[in-house]
PDB file of C-alpha atoms in Angstrom:
ATOM      1  CA  ALA A 262     132.360  89.471  24.114  1.00 89.00           C
ATOM      2  CA  ALA A 263     133.316  87.443  27.635  1.00 91.00           C
ATOM      3  CA  VAL A 264     136.687  86.038  26.407  1.00 91.00           C
ATOM      4  CA  PRO A 265     138.431  89.401  25.329  1.00 91.00           C
ATOM      5  CA  THR A 266     137.408  91.779  27.994  1.00 92.00           C
ATOM      6  CA  ALA A 267     137.951  88.671  31.091  1.00 92.00           C
ATOM      7  CA  LEU A 268     141.561  88.254  30.097  1.00 90.00           C
ATOM      8  CA  LEU A 269     142.396  91.533  31.117  1.00 90.00           C
ATOM      9  CA  LEU A 270     142.642  89.729  34.063  1.00 91.00           C
ATOM     10  CA  TYR A 271     146.568  88.674  32.184  1.00 89.00           C
ATOM     11  CA  VAL A 272     148.027  91.198  32.036  1.00 89.00           C
ATOM     12  CA  ILE A 273     149.550  92.523  35.833  1.00 87.00           C
ATOM     13  CA  PRO A 274     150.931  88.444  35.563  1.00 87.00           C
ATOM     14  CA  VAL A 275     152.621  88.828  32.433  1.00 86.00           C
ATOM     15  CA  ALA A 276     154.067  91.608  33.369  1.00 86.00           C
ATOM     16  CA  PHE A 277     155.444  90.811  36.923  1.00 85.00           C
ATOM     17  CA  MET A 278     156.456  87.139  35.295  1.00 82.00           C
ATOM     18  CA  THR A 279     158.905  89.307  32.815  1.00 82.00           C
ATOM     19  CA  LEU A 280     159.889  91.299  34.552  1.00 82.00           C
ATOM     20  CA  PHE A 281     160.701  88.979  38.046  1.00 82.00           C
ATOM     21  CA  PHE A 282     160.235  85.573  36.536  1.00 80.00           C
ATOM     22  CA  PRO A 283     165.028  86.007  35.562  1.00 82.00           C
ATOM     23  CA  VAL A 284     164.853  87.340  39.014  1.00 81.00           C
ATOM     24  CA  ILE A 285     163.961  83.925  39.859  1.00 81.00           C
ATOM     25  CA  THR A 286     165.205  81.887  38.046  1.00 81.00           C
ATOM     26  CA  THR A 287     169.044  83.256  38.659  1.00 84.00           C
ATOM     27  CA  ALA A 288     168.367  83.004  43.127  1.00 82.00           C
ATOM     28  CA  TYR A 289     167.338  79.477  42.915  1.00 79.00           C
ATOM     29  CA  ALA A 290     170.609  78.600  41.027  1.00 80.00           C
ATOM     30  CA  LYS A 291     172.217  80.351  43.689  1.00 84.00           C
ATOM     31  CA  ASP A 292     170.895  79.197  46.420  1.00 81.00           C
ATOM     32  CA  ASP A 293     169.921  82.044  47.800  1.00 82.00           C
ATOM     33  CA  LYS A 294     166.555  81.322  49.023  1.00 77.00           C
ATOM     34  CA  LEU A 295     166.258  83.853  50.881  1.00 80.00           C
ATOM     35  CA  THR A 296     165.563  86.640  47.667  1.00 81.00           C
ATOM     36  CA  PHE A 297     163.575  83.278  46.008  1.00 80.00           C
ATOM     37  CA  TYR A 298     161.032  83.490  48.880  1.00 82.00           C
ATOM     38  CA  SER A 299     160.242  87.437  49.191  1.00 83.00           C
ATOM     39  CA  ILE A 300     160.450  87.719  45.583  1.00 83.00           C
ATOM     40  CA  TYR A 301     157.781  85.091  44.229  1.00 84.00           C
ATOM     41  CA  LYS A 302     155.513  85.947  47.956  1.00 85.00           C
ATOM     42  CA  THR A 303     155.951  89.750  47.818  1.00 87.00           C
ATOM     43  CA  ILE A 304     154.582  89.400  43.748  1.00 87.00           C
ATOM     44  CA  THR A 305     152.141  86.962  44.209  1.00 88.00           C
ATOM     45  CA  LYS A 306     150.803  89.733  46.727  1.00 90.00           C
ATOM     46  CA  TRP A 307     151.352  92.459  44.598  1.00 90.00           C
ATOM     47  CA  ILE A 308     149.370  90.497  41.678  1.00 91.00           C
ATOM     48  CA  PHE A 309     146.472  89.209  44.514  1.00 93.00           C
ATOM     49  CA  MET A 310     146.534  93.071  44.967  1.00 92.00           C
ATOM     50  CA  ILE A 311     145.608  95.031  41.504  1.00 92.00           C
ATOM     51  CA  ASN A 312     143.730  91.582  39.649  1.00 94.00           C
ATOM     52  CA  LEU A 313     141.173  91.932  42.907  1.00 93.00           C
ATOM     53  CA  MET A 314     141.214  95.318  41.919  1.00 91.00           C
ATOM     54  CA  ILE A 315     139.828  94.807  38.435  1.00 92.00           C
ATOM     55  CA  LEU A 316     137.976  91.560  39.315  1.00 94.00           C
ATOM     56  CA  ILE A 317     136.079  93.826  41.448  1.00 92.00           C
ATOM     57  CA  ILE A 318     134.819  96.504  38.663  1.00 89.00           C
ATOM     58  CA  PHE A 319     133.859  93.693  36.306  1.00 91.00           C
ATOM     59  CA  ILE A 320     131.636  92.670  38.592  1.00 91.00           C
ATOM     60  CA  ILE A 321     129.855  95.804  39.447  1.00 88.00           C
ATOM     61  CA  PHE A 322     130.058  96.959  36.305  1.00 88.00           C
ATOM     62  CA  SER A 323     129.075  94.001  33.941  1.00 91.00           C
ATOM     63  CA  LYS A 324     126.343  94.754  32.841  1.00 90.00           C
ATOM     64  CA  GLN A 325     127.913  98.603  31.713  1.00 87.00           C
ATOM     65  CA  ILE A 326     131.069  97.027  30.249  1.00 89.00           C
ATOM     66  CA  ILE A 327     129.864  95.672  27.883  1.00 91.00           C
ATOM     67  CA  GLN A 328     127.210  97.474  26.988  1.00 89.00           C
ATOM     68  CA  ILE A 329     129.356  99.516  25.872  1.00 86.00           C
ATOM     69  CA  ILE A 330     132.685  98.276  24.659  1.00 86.00           C
ATOM     70  CA  PHE A 331     130.005  95.804  22.591  1.00 89.00           C
ATOM     71  CA  GLY A 332     126.483  97.339  22.213  1.00 88.00           C
ATOM     72  CA  ALA A 333     123.232  96.447  23.867  1.00 86.00           C
ATOM     73  CA  ASP A 334     123.611  93.143  21.812  1.00 90.00           C
ATOM     74  CA  TYR A 335     126.372  91.819  23.707  1.00 91.00           C
ATOM     75  CA  THR A 336     124.485  91.926  27.590  1.00 90.00           C
ATOM     76  CA  ALA A 337     123.614  88.545  27.474  1.00 90.00           C
ATOM     77  CA  ALA A 338     127.805  88.253  28.460  1.00 92.00           C
ATOM     78  CA  TRP A 339     127.286  90.024  31.434  1.00 93.00           C
ATOM     79  CA  ILE A 340     127.041  86.926  33.598  1.00 94.00           C
ATOM     80  CA  PRO A 341     129.669  84.834  31.838  1.00 95.00           C
ATOM     81  CA  LEU A 342     131.913  87.957  32.231  1.00 95.00           C
ATOM     82  CA  ILE A 343     132.002  87.506  35.617  1.00 96.00           C
ATOM     83  CA  LEU A 344     132.343  83.478  35.691  1.00 95.00           C
ATOM     84  CA  LEU A 345     135.141  83.439  33.664  1.00 95.00           C
ATOM     85  CA  SER A 346     136.796  86.691  35.145  1.00 96.00           C
ATOM     86  CA  LEU A 347     136.635  85.396  38.535  1.00 95.00           C
ATOM     87  CA  GLY A 348     138.122  81.158  36.559  1.00 94.00           C
ATOM     88  CA  ASN A 349     140.883  84.145  35.624  1.00 94.00           C
ATOM     89  CA  PHE A 350     141.389  85.751  38.227  1.00 95.00           C
ATOM     90  CA  ILE A 351     141.737  82.744  41.131  1.00 94.00           C
ATOM     91  CA  TYR A 352     143.909  81.512  38.063  1.00 92.00           C
ATOM     92  CA  PHE A 353     146.318  84.315  37.651  1.00 90.00           C
ATOM     93  CA  LEU A 354     146.488  84.315  40.274  1.00 89.00           C
ATOM     94  CA  PHE A 355     148.416  80.767  41.448  1.00 85.00           C
ATOM     95  CA  ARG A 356     151.001  82.495  37.588  1.00 79.00           C
ATOM     96  CA  GLY A 357     153.314  82.500  40.145  1.00 79.00           C
ATOM     97  CA  THR A 358     153.866  79.259  41.173  1.00 84.00           C
ATOM     98  CA  GLU A 359     153.389  77.474  37.771  1.00 85.00           C
ATOM     99  CA  ARG A 360     156.558  79.511  36.580  1.00 82.00           C
ATOM    100  CA  ILE A 361     157.984  78.464  40.603  1.00 83.00           C
ATOM    101  CA  LEU A 362     156.883  74.647  39.357  1.00 87.00           C
ATOM    102  CA  LEU A 363     159.097  74.901  35.478  1.00 84.00           C
ATOM    103  CA  VAL A 364     162.215  76.618  37.588  1.00 81.00           C
ATOM    104  CA  ILE A 365     162.177  73.775  40.124  1.00 84.00           C
ATOM    105  CA  ASN A 366     162.359  71.709  36.659  1.00 84.00           C
ATOM    106  CA  LYS A 367     158.836  69.993  37.392  1.00 88.00           C
ATOM    107  CA  THR A 368     157.972  70.854  33.637  1.00 89.00           C
ATOM    108  CA  ARG A 369     155.692  67.529  32.742  1.00 92.00           C
ATOM    109  CA  LEU A 370     154.055  67.416  36.871  1.00 92.00           C
ATOM    110  CA  VAL A 371     153.355  71.339  34.860  1.00 92.00           C
ATOM    111  CA  PHE A 372     151.925  69.675  32.067  1.00 94.00           C
ATOM    112  CA  LEU A 373     149.655  67.316  33.977  1.00 95.00           C
ATOM    113  CA  ASN A 374     147.725  70.054  35.722  1.00 94.00           C
ATOM    114  CA  PHE A 375     146.496  71.414  32.055  1.00 94.00           C
ATOM    115  CA  LEU A 376     146.208  67.652  30.567  1.00 96.00           C
ATOM    116  CA  ILE A 377     143.405  66.940  33.466  1.00 96.00           C
ATOM    117  CA  GLY A 378     141.960  70.702  33.506  1.00 95.00           C
ATOM    118  CA  GLY A 379     141.643  70.534  30.039  1.00 95.00           C
ATOM    119  CA  ILE A 380     140.251  66.952  30.527  1.00 97.00           C
ATOM    120  CA  LEU A 381     137.567  68.657  33.038  1.00 97.00           C
ATOM    121  CA  ASN A 382     136.944  70.941  30.977  1.00 96.00           C
ATOM    122  CA  ILE A 383     135.422  68.992  28.348  1.00 96.00           C
ATOM    123  CA  ILE A 384     133.341  67.108  29.960  1.00 97.00           C
ATOM    124  CA  LEU A 385     131.437  69.914  32.043  1.00 97.00           C
ATOM    125  CA  ASN A 386     131.167  71.925  28.734  1.00 96.00           C
ATOM    126  CA  TYR A 387     129.495  68.436  27.647  1.00 96.00           C
ATOM    127  CA  PHE A 388     127.196  67.981  30.692  1.00 96.00           C
ATOM    128  CA  LEU A 389     126.553  71.665  31.639  1.00 96.00           C
ATOM    129  CA  ILE A 390     126.409  73.634  27.868  1.00 96.00           C
ATOM    130  CA  PRO A 391     123.244  71.824  27.217  1.00 95.00           C
ATOM    131  CA  ARG A 392     121.007  72.935  30.597  1.00 94.00           C
ATOM    132  CA  TYR A 393     122.714  76.191  30.888  1.00 94.00           C
ATOM    133  CA  GLY A 394     123.977  77.080  27.405  1.00 94.00           C
ATOM    134  CA  ILE A 395     126.469  80.362  27.273  1.00 94.00           C
ATOM    135  CA  ASN A 396     127.042  80.774  31.181  1.00 95.00           C
ATOM    136  CA  GLY A 397     127.562  76.491  31.651  1.00 96.00           C
ATOM    137  CA  ALA A 398     129.817  77.294  28.919  1.00 96.00           C
ATOM    138  CA  ALA A 399     131.776  79.764  30.470  1.00 96.00           C
ATOM    139  CA  LEU A 400     131.264  77.900  34.350  1.00 96.00           C
ATOM    140  CA  ALA A 401     133.589  74.842  32.406  1.00 96.00           C
ATOM    141  CA  THR A 402     135.892  77.135  32.124  1.00 96.00           C
ATOM    142  CA  ALA A 403     136.743  78.884  35.396  1.00 96.00           C
ATOM    143  CA  SER A 404     136.292  75.472  37.345  1.00 96.00           C
ATOM    144  CA  SER A 405     138.880  74.253  34.863  1.00 96.00           C
ATOM    145  CA  PHE A 406     141.083  77.017  35.415  1.00 95.00           C
ATOM    146  CA  VAL A 407     140.304  76.560  39.703  1.00 95.00           C
ATOM    147  CA  VAL A 408     140.718  73.183  39.532  1.00 95.00           C
ATOM    148  CA  ILE A 409     143.871  73.501  37.712  1.00 95.00           C
ATOM    149  CA  SER A 410     145.222  77.078  39.974  1.00 93.00           C
ATOM    150  CA  ILE A 411     144.950  74.316  43.690  1.00 93.00           C
ATOM    151  CA  LEU A 412     146.825  71.382  41.847  1.00 94.00           C
ATOM    152  CA  LEU A 413     149.512  73.815  41.335  1.00 91.00           C
ATOM    153  CA  PHE A 414     149.189  75.360  44.473  1.00 90.00           C
ATOM    154  CA  VAL A 415     149.640  72.050  46.464  1.00 91.00           C
ATOM    155  CA  GLN A 416     151.974  71.001  44.705  1.00 91.00           C
ATOM    156  CA  SER A 417     154.307  73.956  45.070  1.00 88.00           C
ATOM    157  CA  ILE A 418     153.587  73.940  49.324  1.00 88.00           C
ATOM    158  CA  VAL A 419     154.861  70.504  48.955  1.00 89.00           C
ATOM    159  CA  LEU A 420     157.494  70.647  47.235  1.00 87.00           C
ATOM    160  CA  THR A 421     158.832  74.280  47.665  1.00 82.00           C
ATOM    161  CA  LYS A 422     157.069  74.022  51.426  1.00 82.00           C
ATOM    162  CA  ILE A 423     155.884  78.206  50.747  1.00 80.00           C
ATOM    163  CA  ASN A 424     153.130  79.319  51.835  1.00 82.00           C
ATOM    164  CA  PRO A 425     153.614  82.693  49.732  1.00 81.00           C
ATOM    165  CA  PHE A 426     149.719  84.307  51.424  1.00 82.00           C
ATOM    166  CA  LYS A 427     150.057  85.989  54.575  1.00 80.00           C
ATOM    167  CA  LYS A 428     147.399  87.919  56.405  1.00 84.00           C
ATOM    168  CA  VAL A 429     148.671  90.723  54.692  1.00 88.00           C
ATOM    169  CA  TYR A 430     145.678  89.651  51.904  1.00 91.00           C
ATOM    170  CA  LEU A 431     143.102  89.996  54.859  1.00 92.00           C
ATOM    171  CA  LYS A 432     143.568  93.893  54.816  1.00 92.00           C
ATOM    172  CA  ILE A 433     143.797  93.969  51.158  1.00 93.00           C
ATOM    173  CA  ILE A 434     140.086  92.145  50.912  1.00 93.00           C
ATOM    174  CA  LEU A 435     138.667  94.383  53.799  1.00 94.00           C
ATOM    175  CA  SER A 436     140.470  97.386  51.861  1.00 93.00           C
ATOM    176  CA  SER A 437     138.262  96.197  48.451  1.00 93.00           C
ATOM    177  CA  LEU A 438     135.378  95.096  50.781  1.00 92.00           C
ATOM    178  CA  ILE A 439     135.334  98.344  52.095  1.00 94.00           C
ATOM    179  CA  ALA A 440     135.702 100.797  48.666  1.00 92.00           C
ATOM    180  CA  VAL A 441     133.156  98.185  47.065  1.00 90.00           C
ATOM    181  CA  SER A 442     130.675  99.104  49.323  1.00 91.00           C
ATOM    182  CA  LEU A 443     130.945 103.129  49.171  1.00 89.00           C
ATOM    183  CA  ILE A 444     130.646 103.356  45.529  1.00 88.00           C
ATOM    184  CA  TYR A 445     127.911 100.226  44.986  1.00 84.00           C
ATOM    185  CA  PHE A 446     126.248 102.766  47.267  1.00 87.00           C
ATOM    186  CA  ILE A 447     127.383 106.369  44.686  1.00 87.00           C
ATOM    187  CA  LYS A 448     125.687 103.880  42.031  1.00 82.00           C
ATOM    188  CA  ARG A 449     122.709 103.436  42.894  1.00 81.00           C
ATOM    189  CA  TYR A 450     121.833 107.436  42.343  1.00 81.00           C
ATOM    190  CA  LEU A 451     123.586 107.684  38.995  1.00 80.00           C
ATOM    191  CA  GLU A 452     122.667 107.478  35.788  1.00 78.00           C
ATOM    192  CA  LEU A 453     125.236 104.826  34.777  1.00 75.00           C
ATOM    193  CA  ASN A 454     127.750 106.197  31.290  1.00 79.00           C
ATOM    194  CA  ILE A 455     130.772 106.148  30.153  1.00 82.00           C
ATOM    195  CA  LEU A 456     131.850 109.135  31.013  1.00 86.00           C
ATOM    196  CA  ILE A 457     130.799 108.108  35.462  1.00 86.00           C
ATOM    197  CA  LEU A 458     131.540 104.618  34.520  1.00 85.00           C
ATOM    198  CA  ILE A 459     135.691 106.023  34.337  1.00 87.00           C
ATOM    199  CA  LEU A 460     134.608 108.890  37.143  1.00 90.00           C
ATOM    200  CA  LEU A 461     133.193 105.709  39.809  1.00 89.00           C
ATOM    201  CA  GLY A 462     136.642 103.209  38.293  1.00 87.00           C
ATOM    202  CA  ILE A 463     138.837 106.041  39.434  1.00 90.00           C
ATOM    203  CA  LEU A 464     136.826 106.609  42.442  1.00 92.00           C
ATOM    204  CA  PHE A 465     137.053 103.065  43.821  1.00 91.00           C
ATOM    205  CA  ILE A 466     141.349 102.735  42.513  1.00 90.00           C
ATOM    206  CA  ILE A 467     141.813 105.495  44.524  1.00 91.00           C
ATOM    207  CA  PHE A 468     139.378 105.101  47.828  1.00 92.00           C
ATOM    208  CA  TYR A 469     141.326 101.368  47.410  1.00 93.00           C
ATOM    209  CA  LEU A 470     144.645 102.314  47.557  1.00 90.00           C
ATOM    210  CA  PHE A 471     144.133 105.073  50.175  1.00 91.00           C
ATOM    211  CA  LEU A 472     142.263 101.911  52.365  1.00 92.00           C
ATOM    212  CA  LEU A 473     145.588  99.905  51.664  1.00 91.00           C
ATOM    213  CA  LEU A 474     147.917 102.955  52.484  1.00 89.00           C
ATOM    214  CA  ILE A 475     145.742 103.559  55.976  1.00 90.00           C
ATOM    215  CA  MET A 476     145.956  99.824  56.734  1.00 89.00           C
ATOM    216  CA  LYS A 477     150.075  98.692  56.707  1.00 86.00           C
ATOM    217  CA  SER A 478     149.402  96.691  53.599  1.00 87.00           C
ATOM    218  CA  PHE A 479     152.901  97.474  52.197  1.00 86.00           C
ATOM    219  CA  ASP A 480     156.707  96.697  53.591  1.00 84.00           C
ATOM    220  CA  LYS A 481     159.592  96.461  52.906  1.00 80.00           C
ATOM    221  CA  GLU A 482     160.126  94.104  50.484  1.00 80.00           C
ATOM    222  CA  ASP A 483     157.152  96.096  48.055  1.00 82.00           C
ATOM    223  CA  ILE A 484     159.397  99.126  48.346  1.00 80.00           C
ATOM    224  CA  MET A 485     162.402  96.243  46.772  1.00 77.00           C
ATOM    225  CA  ILE A 486     159.547  95.418  44.815  1.00 77.00           C
ATOM    226  CA  ILE A 487     159.298  99.553  42.680  1.00 78.00           C
ATOM    227  CA  GLY A 488     162.501  99.745  42.790  1.00 76.00           C
ATOM    228  CA  PHE A 489     163.571  96.847  40.889  1.00 74.00           C
ATOM    229  CA  ILE A 490     160.204  98.570  38.749  1.00 75.00           C
ATOM    230  CA  GLN A 491     162.072 101.658  38.035  1.00 74.00           C
ATOM    231  CA  GLU A 492     165.058  99.968  37.439  1.00 74.00           C
ATOM    232  CA  LYS A 493     163.936  97.418  34.467  1.00 69.00           C
ATOM    233  CA  LEU A 494     161.429 100.233  33.456  1.00 69.00           C
ATOM    234  CA  ARG A 495     164.411 103.236  33.957  1.00 72.00           C
ATOM    235  CA  ILE A 496     162.025 105.338  35.646  1.00 73.00           C
ATOM    236  CA  ARG A 497     162.238 107.455  38.539  1.00 71.00           C
ATOM    237  CA  MET A 498     159.205 107.496  41.169  1.00 67.00           C
ATOM    238  CA  PRO A 499     160.363 108.575  45.366  1.00 65.00           C
ATOM    239  CA  PHE A 500     157.132 110.046  45.127  1.00 63.00           C
ATOM    240  CA  VAL A 501     155.642 106.271  45.658  1.00 65.00           C
ATOM    241  CA  GLU A 502     158.590 105.216  47.395  1.00 62.00           C
ATOM    242  CA  ARG A 503     158.606 108.144  50.165  1.00 69.00           C
ATOM    243  CA  ILE A 504     154.021 107.196  50.604  1.00 69.00           C
ATOM    244  CA  ILE A 505     155.225 103.702  50.715  1.00 68.00           C
ATOM    245  CA  LYS A 506     157.245 103.967  52.902  1.00 67.00           C
ATOM    246  CA  ARG A 507     155.456 107.220  54.796  1.00 65.00           C
ATOM    247  CA  PHE A 508     152.806 103.965  55.892  1.00 63.00           C
ATOM    248  CA  LEU A 509     155.606 101.545  57.106  1.00 62.00           C
TER     249      LEU A 509
END
């Protein structure tokens, strides 16, 4: 129950990598460092913004999500859901870093990272499952994801000298904390069911996006990303561009 639910954090990174990996590869091949750096940093930021929103929903509504989707008999999976969601959030945040290493032909290094993570996962499971059961298994897997992510991040910085993280991430984190505080306060006074859960989730998303705008968390590179997505998906969202431009 916890594993497939936590894997929803996989959707956004894969979508962005599918769209932008060919562009990044082409930019690297043409030695267009400006485009290469800009796209890499911006898609990492978007993955962080969107997956942070999903992660927070999974954390504050973990019991309710498991119970509604799988039934009351599966509520014991709420702690593994949180642990796996945290591990997946960190790993999928560095999904772009993994792709960058592949672009620069460091496939053996990427393989070695996953080999280390796999061995660590087995060792941690051996020690944690007898003591903590299903929670130990989730902690072992999440920990191996974190170790892989750290390896990928450090290696990427050493090899490319690119740090995708900027001060704007502090604004994103602050926006999420304010939004989740409001939702958590409201949640205390409501009896949760599937309808209330959906409404609270929508309210959190709206408030979170509003805070991102007023804190000026977007820049010109974000407009470029939106334009590229529209071009690839053959849709037009001029109102989104206008809103973001107004708050630049």
